[in-house]
Coordinates of C-alpha atoms in Angstrom, one line a residue:
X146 CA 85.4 -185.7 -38.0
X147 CA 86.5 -181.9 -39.2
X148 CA 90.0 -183.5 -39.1
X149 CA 89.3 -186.4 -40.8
X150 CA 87.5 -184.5 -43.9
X151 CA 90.6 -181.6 -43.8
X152 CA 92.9 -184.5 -44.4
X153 CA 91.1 -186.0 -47.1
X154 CA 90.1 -182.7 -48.7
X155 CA 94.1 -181.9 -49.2
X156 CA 94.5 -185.8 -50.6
X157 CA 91.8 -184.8 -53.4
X158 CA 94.1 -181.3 -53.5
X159 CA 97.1 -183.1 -53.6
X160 CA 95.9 -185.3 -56.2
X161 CA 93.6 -182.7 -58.6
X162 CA 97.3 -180.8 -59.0
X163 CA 99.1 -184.3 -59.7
X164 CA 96.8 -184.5 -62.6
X165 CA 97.0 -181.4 -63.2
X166 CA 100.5 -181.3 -63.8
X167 CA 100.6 -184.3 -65.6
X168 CA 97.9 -184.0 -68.3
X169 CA 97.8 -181.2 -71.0
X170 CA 94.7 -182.0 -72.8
X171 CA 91.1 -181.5 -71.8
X172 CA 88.0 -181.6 -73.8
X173 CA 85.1 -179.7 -73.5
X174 CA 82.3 -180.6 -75.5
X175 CA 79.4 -178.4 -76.1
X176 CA 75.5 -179.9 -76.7
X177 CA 72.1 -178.9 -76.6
X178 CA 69.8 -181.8 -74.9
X179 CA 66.6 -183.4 -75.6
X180 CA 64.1 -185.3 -74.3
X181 CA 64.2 -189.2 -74.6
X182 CA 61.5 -189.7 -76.7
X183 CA 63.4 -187.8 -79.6
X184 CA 66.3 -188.8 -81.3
X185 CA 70.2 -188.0 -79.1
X186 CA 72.5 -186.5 -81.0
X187 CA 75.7 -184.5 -81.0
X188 CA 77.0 -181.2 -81.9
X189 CA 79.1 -178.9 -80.7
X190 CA 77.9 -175.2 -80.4
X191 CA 79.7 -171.7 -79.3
X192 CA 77.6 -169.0 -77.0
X193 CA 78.1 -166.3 -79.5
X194 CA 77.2 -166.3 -83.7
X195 CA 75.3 -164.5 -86.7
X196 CA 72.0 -165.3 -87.0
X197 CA 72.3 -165.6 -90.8
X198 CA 75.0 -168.8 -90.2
X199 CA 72.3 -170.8 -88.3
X200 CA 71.2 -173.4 -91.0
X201 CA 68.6 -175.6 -90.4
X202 CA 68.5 -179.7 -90.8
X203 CA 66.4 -181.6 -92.0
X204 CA 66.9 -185.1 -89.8
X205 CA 69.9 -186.4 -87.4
X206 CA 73.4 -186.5 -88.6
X207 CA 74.1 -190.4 -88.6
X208 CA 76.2 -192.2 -86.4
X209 CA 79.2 -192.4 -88.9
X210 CA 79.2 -188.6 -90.0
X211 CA 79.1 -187.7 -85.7
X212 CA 82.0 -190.2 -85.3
X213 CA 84.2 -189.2 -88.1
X214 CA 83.6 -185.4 -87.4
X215 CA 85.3 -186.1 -84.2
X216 CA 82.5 -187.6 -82.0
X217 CA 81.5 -184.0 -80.4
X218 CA 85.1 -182.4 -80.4
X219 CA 84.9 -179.6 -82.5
X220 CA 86.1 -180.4 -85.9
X221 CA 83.0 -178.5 -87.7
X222 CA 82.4 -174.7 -88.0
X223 CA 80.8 -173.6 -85.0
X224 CA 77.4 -172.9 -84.5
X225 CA 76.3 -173.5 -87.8
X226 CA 74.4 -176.6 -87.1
X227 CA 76.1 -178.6 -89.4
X228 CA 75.7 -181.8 -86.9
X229 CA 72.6 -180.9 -85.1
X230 CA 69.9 -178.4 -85.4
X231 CA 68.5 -177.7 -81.8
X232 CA 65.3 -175.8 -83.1
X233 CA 64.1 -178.8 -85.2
X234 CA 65.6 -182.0 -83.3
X235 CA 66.0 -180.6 -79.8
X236 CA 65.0 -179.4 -76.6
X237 CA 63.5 -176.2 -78.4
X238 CA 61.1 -178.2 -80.6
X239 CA 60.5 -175.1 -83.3
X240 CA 60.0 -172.5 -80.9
X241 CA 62.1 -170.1 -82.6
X242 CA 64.0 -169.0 -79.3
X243 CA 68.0 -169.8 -80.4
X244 CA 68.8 -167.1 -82.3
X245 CA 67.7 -165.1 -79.5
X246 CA 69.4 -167.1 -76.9
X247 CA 72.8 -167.3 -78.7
X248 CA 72.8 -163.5 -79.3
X249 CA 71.9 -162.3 -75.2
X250 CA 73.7 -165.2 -74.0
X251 CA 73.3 -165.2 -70.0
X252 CA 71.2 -161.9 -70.6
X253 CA 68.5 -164.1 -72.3
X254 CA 65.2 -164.4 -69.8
X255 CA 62.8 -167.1 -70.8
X256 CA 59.7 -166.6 -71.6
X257 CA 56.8 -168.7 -68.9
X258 CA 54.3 -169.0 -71.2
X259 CA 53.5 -168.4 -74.5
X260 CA 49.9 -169.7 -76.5
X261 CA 49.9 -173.4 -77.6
X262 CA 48.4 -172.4 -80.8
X263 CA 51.4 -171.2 -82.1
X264 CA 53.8 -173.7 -81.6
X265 CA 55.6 -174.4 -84.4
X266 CA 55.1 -171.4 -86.6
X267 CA 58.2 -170.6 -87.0
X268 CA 61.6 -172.9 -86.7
X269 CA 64.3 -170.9 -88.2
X270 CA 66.5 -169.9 -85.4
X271 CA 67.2 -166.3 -84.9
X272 CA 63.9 -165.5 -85.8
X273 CA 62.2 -165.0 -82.2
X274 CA 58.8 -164.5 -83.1
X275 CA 57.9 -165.3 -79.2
X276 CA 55.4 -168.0 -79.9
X277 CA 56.1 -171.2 -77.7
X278 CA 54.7 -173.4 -75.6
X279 CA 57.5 -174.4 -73.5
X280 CA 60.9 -172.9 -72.8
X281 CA 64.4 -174.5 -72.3
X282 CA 68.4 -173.2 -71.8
X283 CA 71.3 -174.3 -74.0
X284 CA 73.5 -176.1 -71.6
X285 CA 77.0 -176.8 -71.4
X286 CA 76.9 -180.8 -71.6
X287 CA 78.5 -184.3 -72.0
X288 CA 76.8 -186.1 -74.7
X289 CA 79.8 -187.6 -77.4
X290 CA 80.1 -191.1 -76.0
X291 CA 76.2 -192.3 -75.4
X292 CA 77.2 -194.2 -79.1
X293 CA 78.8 -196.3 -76.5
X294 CA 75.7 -197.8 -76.0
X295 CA 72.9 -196.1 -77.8
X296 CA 72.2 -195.7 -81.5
X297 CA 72.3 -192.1 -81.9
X298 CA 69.7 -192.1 -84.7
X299 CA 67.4 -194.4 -82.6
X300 CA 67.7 -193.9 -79.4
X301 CA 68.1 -197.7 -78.7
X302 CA 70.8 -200.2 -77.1
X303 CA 73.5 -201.3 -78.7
X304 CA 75.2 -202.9 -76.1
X305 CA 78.1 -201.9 -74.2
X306 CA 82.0 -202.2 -75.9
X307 CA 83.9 -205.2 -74.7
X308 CA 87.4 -205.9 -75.2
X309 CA 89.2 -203.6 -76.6
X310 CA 92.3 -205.5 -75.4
X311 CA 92.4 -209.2 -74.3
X312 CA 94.7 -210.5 -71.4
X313 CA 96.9 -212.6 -74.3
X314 CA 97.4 -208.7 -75.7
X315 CA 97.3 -206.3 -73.1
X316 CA 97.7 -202.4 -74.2
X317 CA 99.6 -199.9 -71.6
X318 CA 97.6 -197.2 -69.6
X319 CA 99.6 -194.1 -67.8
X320 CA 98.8 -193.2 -64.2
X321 CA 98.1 -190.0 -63.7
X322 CA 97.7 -190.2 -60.0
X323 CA 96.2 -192.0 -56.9
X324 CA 95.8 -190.8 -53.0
X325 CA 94.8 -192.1 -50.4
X326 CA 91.3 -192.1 -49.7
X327 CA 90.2 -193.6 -46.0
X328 CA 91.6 -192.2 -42.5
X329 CA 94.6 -193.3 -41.2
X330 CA 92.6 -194.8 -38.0
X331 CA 90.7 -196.7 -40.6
X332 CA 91.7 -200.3 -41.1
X333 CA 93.8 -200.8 -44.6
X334 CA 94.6 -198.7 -46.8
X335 CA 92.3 -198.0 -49.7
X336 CA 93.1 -195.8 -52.8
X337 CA 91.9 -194.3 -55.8
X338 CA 93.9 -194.4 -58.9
X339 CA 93.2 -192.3 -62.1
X340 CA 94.5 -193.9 -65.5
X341 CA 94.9 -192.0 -69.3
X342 CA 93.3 -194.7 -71.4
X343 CA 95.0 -195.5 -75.1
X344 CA 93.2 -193.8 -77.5
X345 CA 90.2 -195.6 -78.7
X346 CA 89.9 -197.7 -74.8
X347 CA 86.3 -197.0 -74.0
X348 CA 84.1 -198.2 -71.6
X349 CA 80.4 -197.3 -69.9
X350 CA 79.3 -197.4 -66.5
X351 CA 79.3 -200.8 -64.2
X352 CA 82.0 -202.6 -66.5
X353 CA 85.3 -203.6 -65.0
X354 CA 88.8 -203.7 -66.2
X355 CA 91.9 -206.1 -65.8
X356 CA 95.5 -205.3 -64.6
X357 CA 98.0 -207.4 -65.3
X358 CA 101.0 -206.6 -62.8
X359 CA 104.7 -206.4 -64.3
X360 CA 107.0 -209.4 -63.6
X361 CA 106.4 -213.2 -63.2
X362 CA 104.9 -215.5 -61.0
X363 CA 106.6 -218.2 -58.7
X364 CA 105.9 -220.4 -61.9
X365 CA 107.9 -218.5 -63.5
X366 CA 104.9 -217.5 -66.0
X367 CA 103.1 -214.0 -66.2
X368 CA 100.8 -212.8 -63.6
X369 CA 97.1 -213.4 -64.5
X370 CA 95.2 -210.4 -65.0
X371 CA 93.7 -209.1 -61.9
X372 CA 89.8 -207.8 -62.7
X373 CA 88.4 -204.5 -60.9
X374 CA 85.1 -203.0 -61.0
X375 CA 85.7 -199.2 -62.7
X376 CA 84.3 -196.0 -60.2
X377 CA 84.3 -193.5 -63.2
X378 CA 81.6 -192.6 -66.0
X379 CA 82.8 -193.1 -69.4
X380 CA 83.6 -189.3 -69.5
X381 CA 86.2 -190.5 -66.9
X382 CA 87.3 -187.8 -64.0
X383 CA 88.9 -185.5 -66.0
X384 CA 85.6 -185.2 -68.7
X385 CA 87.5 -186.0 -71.8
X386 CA 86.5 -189.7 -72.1
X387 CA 90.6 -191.0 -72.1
X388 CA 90.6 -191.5 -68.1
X389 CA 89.1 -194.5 -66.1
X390 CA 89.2 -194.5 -62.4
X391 CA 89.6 -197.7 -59.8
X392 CA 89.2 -197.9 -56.3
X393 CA 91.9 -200.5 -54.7
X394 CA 92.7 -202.0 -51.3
X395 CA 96.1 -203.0 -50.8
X396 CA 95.7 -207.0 -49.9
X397 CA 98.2 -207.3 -47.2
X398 CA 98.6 -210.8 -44.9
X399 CA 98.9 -210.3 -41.3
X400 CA 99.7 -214.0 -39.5
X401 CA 96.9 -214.5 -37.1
X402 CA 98.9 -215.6 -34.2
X403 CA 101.6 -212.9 -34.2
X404 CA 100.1 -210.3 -35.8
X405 CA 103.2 -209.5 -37.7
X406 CA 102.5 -208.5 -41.8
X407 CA 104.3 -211.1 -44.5
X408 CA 105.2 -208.9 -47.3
X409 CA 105.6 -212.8 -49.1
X410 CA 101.9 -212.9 -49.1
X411 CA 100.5 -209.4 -49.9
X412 CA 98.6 -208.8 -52.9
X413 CA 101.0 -208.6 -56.2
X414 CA 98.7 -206.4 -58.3
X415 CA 96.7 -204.1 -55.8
X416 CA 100.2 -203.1 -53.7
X417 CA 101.7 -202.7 -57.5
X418 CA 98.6 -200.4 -58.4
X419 CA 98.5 -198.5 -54.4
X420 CA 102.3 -197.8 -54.4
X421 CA 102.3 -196.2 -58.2
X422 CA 102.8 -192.8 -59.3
X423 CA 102.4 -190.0 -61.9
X424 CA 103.8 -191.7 -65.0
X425 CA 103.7 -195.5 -64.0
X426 CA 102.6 -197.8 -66.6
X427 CA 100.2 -200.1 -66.3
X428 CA 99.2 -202.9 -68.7
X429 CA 95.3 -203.1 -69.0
X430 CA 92.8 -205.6 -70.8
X431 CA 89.1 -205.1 -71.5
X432 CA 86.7 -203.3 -71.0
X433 CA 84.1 -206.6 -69.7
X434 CA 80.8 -207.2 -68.1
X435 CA 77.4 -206.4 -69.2
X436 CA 76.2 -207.5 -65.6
X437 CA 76.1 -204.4 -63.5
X438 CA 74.7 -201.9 -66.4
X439 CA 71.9 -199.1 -65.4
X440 CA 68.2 -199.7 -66.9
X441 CA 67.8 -198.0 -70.0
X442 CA 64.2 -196.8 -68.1
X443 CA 65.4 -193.2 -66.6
X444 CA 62.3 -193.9 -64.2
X445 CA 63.4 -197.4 -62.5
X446 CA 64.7 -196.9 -58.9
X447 CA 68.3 -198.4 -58.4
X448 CA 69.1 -200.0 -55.4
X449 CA 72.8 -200.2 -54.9
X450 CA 74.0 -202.6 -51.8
X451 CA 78.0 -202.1 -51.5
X452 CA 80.6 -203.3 -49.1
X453 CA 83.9 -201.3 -48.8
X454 CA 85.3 -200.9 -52.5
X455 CA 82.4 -202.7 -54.3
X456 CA 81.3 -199.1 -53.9
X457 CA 83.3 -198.4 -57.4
X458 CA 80.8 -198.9 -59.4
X459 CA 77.8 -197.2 -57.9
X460 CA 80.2 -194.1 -57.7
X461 CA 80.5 -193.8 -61.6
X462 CA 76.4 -194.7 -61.9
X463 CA 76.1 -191.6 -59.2
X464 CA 78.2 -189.6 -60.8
X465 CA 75.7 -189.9 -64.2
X466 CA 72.9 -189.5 -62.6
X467 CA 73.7 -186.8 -60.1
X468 CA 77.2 -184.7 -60.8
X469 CA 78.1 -184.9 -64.7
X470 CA 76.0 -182.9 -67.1
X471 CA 74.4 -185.4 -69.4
X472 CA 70.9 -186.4 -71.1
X473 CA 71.4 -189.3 -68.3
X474 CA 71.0 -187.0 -65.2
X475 CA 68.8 -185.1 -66.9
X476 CA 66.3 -187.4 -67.6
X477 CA 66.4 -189.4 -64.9
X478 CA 62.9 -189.9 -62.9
X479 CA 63.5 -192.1 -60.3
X480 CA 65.3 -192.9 -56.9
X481 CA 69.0 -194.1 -56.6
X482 CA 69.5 -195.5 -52.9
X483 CA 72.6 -196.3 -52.0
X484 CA 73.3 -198.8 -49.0
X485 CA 76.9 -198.9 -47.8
X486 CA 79.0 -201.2 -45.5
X487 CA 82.3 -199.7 -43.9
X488 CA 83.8 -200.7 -40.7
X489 CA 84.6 -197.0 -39.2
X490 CA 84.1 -193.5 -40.4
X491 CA 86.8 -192.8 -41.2
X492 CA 86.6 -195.3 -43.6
X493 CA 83.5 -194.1 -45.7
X494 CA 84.5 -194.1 -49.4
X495 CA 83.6 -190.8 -51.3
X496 CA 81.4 -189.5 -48.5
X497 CA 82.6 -185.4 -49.8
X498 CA 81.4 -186.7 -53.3
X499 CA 77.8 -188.2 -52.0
X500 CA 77.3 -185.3 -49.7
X501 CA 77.8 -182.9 -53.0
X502 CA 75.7 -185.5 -55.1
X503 CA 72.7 -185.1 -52.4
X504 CA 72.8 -181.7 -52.9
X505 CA 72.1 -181.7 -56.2
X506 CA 69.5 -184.3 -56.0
X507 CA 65.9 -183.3 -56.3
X508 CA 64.3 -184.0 -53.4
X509 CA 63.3 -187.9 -53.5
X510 CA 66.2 -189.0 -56.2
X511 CA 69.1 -189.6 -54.1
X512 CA 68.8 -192.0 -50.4
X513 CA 72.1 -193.0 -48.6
X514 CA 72.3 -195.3 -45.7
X515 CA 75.7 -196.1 -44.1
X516 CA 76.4 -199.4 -42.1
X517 CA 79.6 -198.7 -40.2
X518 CA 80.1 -202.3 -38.0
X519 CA 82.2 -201.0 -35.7
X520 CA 80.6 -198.0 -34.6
X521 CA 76.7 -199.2 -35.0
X522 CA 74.4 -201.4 -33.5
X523 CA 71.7 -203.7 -34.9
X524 CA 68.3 -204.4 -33.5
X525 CA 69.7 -207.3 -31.4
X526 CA 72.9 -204.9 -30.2
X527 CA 75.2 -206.6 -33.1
X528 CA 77.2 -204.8 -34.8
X529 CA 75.5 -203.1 -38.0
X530 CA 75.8 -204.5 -41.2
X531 CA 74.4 -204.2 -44.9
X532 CA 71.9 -206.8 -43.9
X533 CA 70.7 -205.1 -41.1
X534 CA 69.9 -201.8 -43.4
X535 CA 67.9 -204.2 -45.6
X536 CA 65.7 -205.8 -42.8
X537 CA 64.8 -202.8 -41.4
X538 CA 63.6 -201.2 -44.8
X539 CA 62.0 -204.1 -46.0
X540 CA 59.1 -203.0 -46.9
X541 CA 60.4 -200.3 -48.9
X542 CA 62.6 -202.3 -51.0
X543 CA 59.7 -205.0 -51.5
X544 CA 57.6 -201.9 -52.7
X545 CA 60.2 -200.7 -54.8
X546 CA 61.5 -204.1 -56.3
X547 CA 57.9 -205.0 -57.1
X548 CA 57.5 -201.4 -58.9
X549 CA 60.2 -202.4 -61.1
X550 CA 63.4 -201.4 -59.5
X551 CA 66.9 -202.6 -60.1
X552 CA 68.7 -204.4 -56.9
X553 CA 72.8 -204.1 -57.6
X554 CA 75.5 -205.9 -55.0
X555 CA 79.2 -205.9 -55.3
X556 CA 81.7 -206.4 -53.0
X557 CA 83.4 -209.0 -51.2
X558 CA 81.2 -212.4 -52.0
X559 CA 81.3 -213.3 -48.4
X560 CA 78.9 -210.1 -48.0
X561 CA 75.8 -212.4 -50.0
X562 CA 74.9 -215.4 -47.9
X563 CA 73.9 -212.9 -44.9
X564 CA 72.2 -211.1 -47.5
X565 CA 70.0 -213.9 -49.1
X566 CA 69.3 -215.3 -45.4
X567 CA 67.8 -211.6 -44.6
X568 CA 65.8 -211.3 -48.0
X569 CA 64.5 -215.0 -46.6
X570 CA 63.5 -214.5 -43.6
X571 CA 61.9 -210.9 -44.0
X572 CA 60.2 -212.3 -47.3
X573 CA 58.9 -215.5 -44.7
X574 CA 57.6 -212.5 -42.4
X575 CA 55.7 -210.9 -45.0
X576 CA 54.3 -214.1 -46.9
X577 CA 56.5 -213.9 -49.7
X578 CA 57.9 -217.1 -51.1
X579 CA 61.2 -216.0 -51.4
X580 CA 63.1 -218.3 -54.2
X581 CA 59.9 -217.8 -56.2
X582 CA 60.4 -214.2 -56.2
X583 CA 64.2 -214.4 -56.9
X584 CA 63.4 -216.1 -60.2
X585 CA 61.1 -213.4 -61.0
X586 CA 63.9 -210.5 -60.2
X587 CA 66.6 -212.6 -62.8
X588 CA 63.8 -213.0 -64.9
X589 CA 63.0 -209.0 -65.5
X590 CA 66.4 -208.2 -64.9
X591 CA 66.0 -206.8 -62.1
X592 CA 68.9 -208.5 -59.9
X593 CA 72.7 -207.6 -60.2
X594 CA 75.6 -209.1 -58.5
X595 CA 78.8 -208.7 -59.0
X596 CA 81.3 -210.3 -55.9
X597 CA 84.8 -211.2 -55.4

């Protein structure tokens, strides 16, 4: 296993300085949070300024002044709230601590508690009279593409952006760099491939992309586009909101009597996409799919049921809720349980990114239960699959699922009929009426799946 891990921490290595090396911009974006049930905007503050240039504001900067002041990049003065006043609109909530925090910077100790009474007496930051009620830290944060999908003035959905490029008029994306990201005992050969985005491309969690591979088909027409699941946030994995991320198995065609590979049957677009390098370009359509979004509710559980690279996009929902700094993992309430099918160990997709991602985790928010076939047994001394993971924590999922949770599947679409044929049978055990109960799930939205 220590081998295993060495070899794919010096793929990530290898990879981080391919990208490295190959891109010469990255954004950093600076924001002060709040809660939910006030307005999310964006600004863009610096850890040191005069008290005398904090102004305050009067309501949220709209959604067109945020967007044509650069959508978070720094295009304003800084720190004079010209976008977004933290004391009146944020986190702080007139508590009169940001002049204070600004000016001692990491030397600034909050204060526990202060008397409710005098909340609010004064909100002109800078001038710490130590009256509050509550106490939060400017934080270093990612908040300049939640317009994606939310109306920064209202807080509510918009809907995520589709189609930025059709098939019929494809636009070109730039790898930046792809490695290898299974053992090489593991069967195939799986990879993950980081893209720079044409300016403008945008795209938010559980949406999918098409590649359309270069040269023609035997009919001597184009190749049809080719549609993947994305594994990034919309901040991408470099942060600055131009990248988007796949994870790819190279389809290769082994003949089942000699066991010999036919390079005349592999897989046009994902050996195109596993064989490029730093540079390639790559004709890209979309963003699509509204199918596989998280709730808007930060406290509805997510179940996540994956086999083998339908893990992509329950990495970039992770990532939000777990490793980026957003108003997303902030806010988040609830329990993300991820279930995922691999055939060996070797062969466990981002297991160095969950294990980091559980470490963060409050204790309760993050579950992960691997089903490696090959290497584990079932009940009945099968080998252990998805299905399996769901029978035995049936009850938990019913509880969940009736609480309101969110139940997301991806993967190959030969994974679902063993799936439905468990949730029958354990639903027939416990006196549910299963198709009944289905309709209910599609009804509230609570049942996502998203096969190939």
């Amino acid at each position: 296993m220590t081998m295993i891990m060495t070899m794919r921490s010096m793929l990530y290595l290898q990879l981080t300085l391919a990208l490295l090396t190959y891109s010469n911009t990255h954004v950093h974006a600076f924001v002060v949070t709040n809660t939910r049930r006030n307005n999310l905007s964006l600004h863009h503050a610096t850890t040191t300024t005069k008290e005398d240039s904090v102004q305050s504001s009067s309501a949220a900067a709209a959604a067109d002044r945020i967007r044509s002041s650069g959508c978070g990049i720094p295009v304003v003065n800084s720190g004079n709230c010209e976008l977004f006043d933290p004391e009146e609109e944020g986190k702080l909530q007139g508590t009169g601590d940001l002049g204070e925090r600004l000016r001692l910077a990491h030397k600034y100790v909050p204060v526990a508690t202060h008397s409710a009474s005098s909340v609010g007496t004064s909100n002109v930051a800078g001038s710490s009279s130590g009256s509050s009620s509550i106490s939060a830290d400017l934080e270093e944060a990612q908040h300049w593409l939640e317009y994606l999908d939310t109306d920064v003035q209202t807080n509510e959905a918009t809907g995520p952006p589709t189609n930025f490029a059709k098939p019929q008029k494809p636009v070109t994306a730039t790898v930046l760099g792809q490695a290898k990201i299974i053992g090489d005992d593991a069967p195939g050969d799986i990879r993950h491939i980081i893209m720079r985005l044409p300016h403008g491309f945008h795209y938010v969690e559980g949406q999918s992309l098409s590649v359309i591979p270069p040269g023609l088909a035997p009919n001597g027409k184009k190749h049809k586009p080719r549609l993947y699941s994305i594994a990034s946030t919309r901040y991408g994995d470099l942060l600055d909101g131009s990248t988007v991320s796949l994870c790819v198995r190279r389809a290769e065609f082994y003949d089942p009597v000699t066991g010999v590979k036919d390079d005349s049957k592999k897989g046009v677009c994902s050996n195109f996409l596993c064989d490029s390098t730093a540079g390639a370009e790559v004709q890209v359509a979309g963003p699509v799919g509204k199918t596989m979004l998280l709730p808007r509710d930060p406290t509805t559980d997510v179940i996540m049921v994956a086999t083998g690279t339908g893990v992509a996009p329950f990495r970039g929902f992770m990532h939000r809720l777990f490793m980026e700094n957003t108003v997303a993992r902030h806010l988040f309430d609830a329990t993300a349980w991820l279930i995922l099918g691999v055939p060996t160990t070797s062969g466990l997709l981002y297991e160095e990114e969950f294990n980091a991602m559980k470490a963060n985790a409050q204790d309760g928010r993050l579950k992960i239960n691997y089903a490696i076939s090959r290497e584990m047994k079932n009940l009945q001394g099968g080998k252990y699959y998805v299905q399996d993971v769901i029978a035995e924590n049936a009850d938990e999922i019913f509880r969940r699922l009736e609480n309101g949770a969110c139940m997301y599947f991806c993967g190959l679409k030969g994974m679902m009929p063993s799936i439905t044929e468990t949730f029958e049978k354990v639903s027939m055990e416990r006196g549910i009426e299963w198709n009944a109960f289905l309709k209910k799930l599609k009804d509230n939205h609570q049942w996502h799946v998203e096969v190939y």
